[in-house]
């Protein structure tokens, strides 16, 4: 392993802090969603400690909102578990794509970093890695930024959430999707990547139309991931 390769997975206070600051702007929007979650969780009857605990430990917005839809006096544990797994199954592939760099870290650091991996910091880190730039600090520091603002937003939602009763009407639900789409267009551009994205998108769309709810997340991720694994990029 060359010194250049070693720098790609370097994890220091300086690059973690730099990654934290880089993700603060998008974290502000995450706080708004946390605020909406705090309000919604209060409305279904969860107590404050459970709401904050869910955001701090689960740290997955889509999953948490889905859990609220299944919440009631009697919680259906199996459907809830299946739904949450389906929504978060993409993390299996996210972990696999990060493994070439994570494998050089000690297990404690490796799994500590993975606790804070979300869509935005994963996308930005993979983009940096593909350019041959070190991004472990961005992955970890950016994840911590997103986590702090998500929990802070949830806490604010317990008290001030009534100010934004319907974030969808303000277009806030599109922020994260637009951000990730920008990451896609900012990444590598070649026929292989284009075909992989088309296959993933088409598979996800078919699953959305014809398969059970939330299965499109798993189907799309698996279709694109499997094709990408089979159709390896040629080394220059």
XYZ file of C-alpha atoms in Angstrom:
236
model
C 0.000 0.000 0.000
C 1.476 3.348 -1.035
C 1.659 6.452 1.129
C -0.925 8.043 -1.156
C -3.351 5.182 -0.560
C -2.757 5.410 3.182
C -3.750 9.082 3.174
C -7.165 8.196 1.755
C -8.245 6.502 4.972
C -6.412 8.806 7.365
C -8.619 9.747 10.314
C -7.359 12.712 12.332
C -8.943 15.433 14.416
C -8.149 17.985 11.703
C -9.862 16.168 8.828
C -12.808 15.136 11.029
C -13.347 18.779 11.998
C -13.032 19.831 8.352
C -15.637 17.226 7.373
C -17.922 18.409 10.157
C -17.821 22.005 8.909
C -18.325 20.937 5.299
C -21.614 19.179 6.123
C -23.052 21.920 8.353
C -25.008 23.626 5.497
C -26.925 20.463 4.556
C -27.270 19.637 8.256
C -29.374 22.763 8.703
C -31.997 21.263 6.393
C -31.740 17.973 8.276
C -32.620 19.898 11.450
C -35.862 21.024 9.820
C -36.822 17.408 9.159
C -35.877 16.559 12.727
C -38.206 19.310 13.865
C -41.013 17.821 11.788
C -40.305 14.377 13.226
C -40.397 15.678 16.782
C -43.792 17.226 16.157
C -45.172 14.117 14.422
C -43.903 11.805 17.159
C -45.555 13.959 19.809
C -48.844 13.772 17.944
C -48.854 9.949 17.945
C -48.356 9.896 21.705
C -44.651 9.189 22.227
C -43.094 10.796 25.300
C -40.198 13.231 25.012
C -37.452 10.850 26.162
C -38.563 8.161 23.682
C -38.603 10.669 20.830
C -35.121 12.007 21.564
C -33.861 8.473 22.180
C -35.190 7.288 18.822
C -33.463 10.097 16.926
C -30.205 9.639 18.832
C -30.036 5.845 18.502
C -31.853 5.100 15.242
C -30.689 8.199 13.332
C -32.667 7.411 10.183
C -35.319 9.914 9.190
C -37.282 7.864 6.676
C -37.343 4.858 8.989
C -38.449 6.916 11.960
C -41.321 8.522 10.048
C -42.359 5.086 8.777
C -42.329 3.750 12.338
C -44.728 6.501 13.361
C -47.180 5.385 10.661
C -47.254 1.908 12.228
C -47.389 3.163 15.797
C -50.460 2.653 17.958
C -51.727 1.147 21.175
C -50.520 -2.230 19.875
C -47.362 -2.061 17.787
C -47.038 -4.726 15.075
C -43.398 -5.624 15.712
C -42.792 -7.905 12.698
C -44.244 -5.556 10.033
C -42.414 -2.684 11.707
C -39.095 -4.553 11.642
C -39.546 -5.594 8.001
C -40.412 -2.044 6.954
C -37.423 -0.537 8.741
C -35.091 -3.176 7.317
C -36.376 -2.555 3.795
C -35.849 1.175 4.047
C -32.345 0.844 5.506
C -31.172 -2.096 3.396
C -29.200 0.316 1.234
C -26.709 0.605 4.087
C -25.537 -2.926 3.289
C -24.332 -1.715 -0.082
C -23.067 1.569 1.320
C -20.890 -0.369 3.730
C -19.642 -2.599 0.925
C -18.633 0.378 -1.236
C -16.727 1.920 1.686
C -14.929 -1.295 2.655
C -11.783 -0.706 0.531
C -10.987 2.287 2.750
C -12.575 1.214 6.034
C -10.709 -2.102 6.121
C -7.472 -0.312 6.962
C -8.923 1.076 10.205
C -8.993 -0.797 13.542
C -12.414 -2.437 14.184
C -13.380 0.112 16.849
C -12.789 3.051 14.505
C -14.297 1.209 11.539
C -17.636 0.532 13.198
C -17.566 3.880 14.968
C -17.427 5.603 11.576
C -20.224 3.417 10.193
C -22.567 4.471 13.011
C -22.684 7.936 11.440
C -22.897 6.996 7.759
C -25.934 8.501 6.027
C -26.813 9.265 2.427
C -25.245 12.770 2.213
C -21.860 12.069 3.816
C -21.611 8.697 2.045
C -22.300 10.299 -1.350
C -19.816 13.116 -0.814
C -17.158 10.753 0.535
C -17.486 8.321 -2.355
C -17.224 11.223 -4.767
C -13.992 12.338 -3.076
C -12.577 8.797 -2.950
C -13.281 8.385 -6.670
C -11.137 11.473 -7.295
C -8.321 10.004 -5.205
C -8.887 12.459 -2.357
C -8.930 11.529 1.367
C -12.498 11.538 2.661
C -12.589 9.560 5.885
C -12.795 12.784 7.879
C -15.662 13.911 5.679
C -17.435 10.609 6.243
C -17.055 10.645 10.027
C -17.077 14.366 10.783
C -19.898 15.018 8.344
C -21.908 12.205 9.903
C -21.454 13.675 13.360
C -22.677 17.038 12.064
C -25.776 15.451 10.562
C -26.443 13.497 13.767
C -26.152 16.542 16.026
C -28.479 18.636 13.894
C -30.956 15.761 13.545
C -31.180 15.318 17.318
C -31.268 19.093 17.850
C -34.056 19.438 15.300
C -36.002 16.664 16.998
C -35.671 18.431 20.343
C -36.846 21.699 18.813
C -39.808 19.865 17.304
C -41.025 18.950 20.770
C -41.483 22.615 21.602
C -41.572 24.687 18.410
C -42.747 22.212 15.766
C -46.107 23.900 15.365
C -44.359 26.608 13.356
C -43.906 24.128 10.470
C -46.935 21.870 10.388
C -46.450 20.824 6.773
C -42.816 20.846 5.528
C -43.943 19.229 2.262
C -45.963 22.334 1.369
C -42.722 24.346 1.608
C -40.863 21.946 -0.640
C -38.526 20.889 2.178
C -39.108 17.226 1.379
C -37.197 17.724 -1.883
C -34.015 19.105 -0.344
C -32.317 15.769 0.363
C -33.361 14.262 -2.969
C -31.994 17.249 -4.881
C -28.763 17.111 -2.906
C -28.202 13.427 -3.706
C -29.108 13.995 -7.357
C -26.463 16.713 -7.496
C -23.954 14.211 -6.112
C -24.849 11.787 -8.901
C -24.338 14.377 -11.633
C -21.121 15.509 -9.988
C -19.648 12.015 -9.953
C -18.096 9.913 -12.688
C -19.712 10.194 -16.100
C -19.326 7.201 -18.401
C -21.468 4.557 -20.095
C -20.994 2.042 -17.290
C -22.209 4.410 -14.568
C -25.129 5.571 -16.735
C -26.334 2.028 -17.398
C -26.017 1.066 -13.714
C -28.141 4.048 -12.677
C -30.737 3.291 -15.357
C -31.021 -0.345 -14.235
C -31.301 0.679 -10.573
C -33.906 3.351 -11.326
C -35.998 1.093 -13.584
C -35.909 -1.784 -11.087
C -36.885 0.526 -8.242
C -39.749 1.981 -10.282
C -41.112 -1.468 -11.172
C -40.919 -2.528 -7.537
C -42.656 0.681 -6.451
C -45.548 -0.088 -8.797
C -45.919 -3.829 -8.346
C -44.278 -4.934 -5.070
C -45.077 -4.227 -1.400
C -44.433 -0.805 0.086
C -40.779 0.198 0.582
C -39.481 -2.837 -1.326
C -38.385 -0.507 -4.147
C -35.520 0.689 -1.914
C -34.101 -2.820 -1.621
C -34.773 -3.819 -5.231
C -33.220 -0.696 -6.729
C -30.151 -0.861 -4.510
C -29.592 -4.570 -5.160
C -30.093 -4.256 -8.921
C -27.615 -1.405 -9.253
C -25.178 -2.869 -6.734
C -25.109 -6.340 -8.273
C -24.628 -4.951 -11.782
C -21.837 -2.700 -10.527
C -20.136 -5.641 -8.811
C -20.371 -7.848 -11.912
C -19.446 -5.118 -14.380
C -16.203 -3.990 -12.761
C -14.540 -0.793 -13.906
C -11.315 -1.340 -15.820
C -8.206 -0.180 -14.026
C -6.278 2.490 -15.879
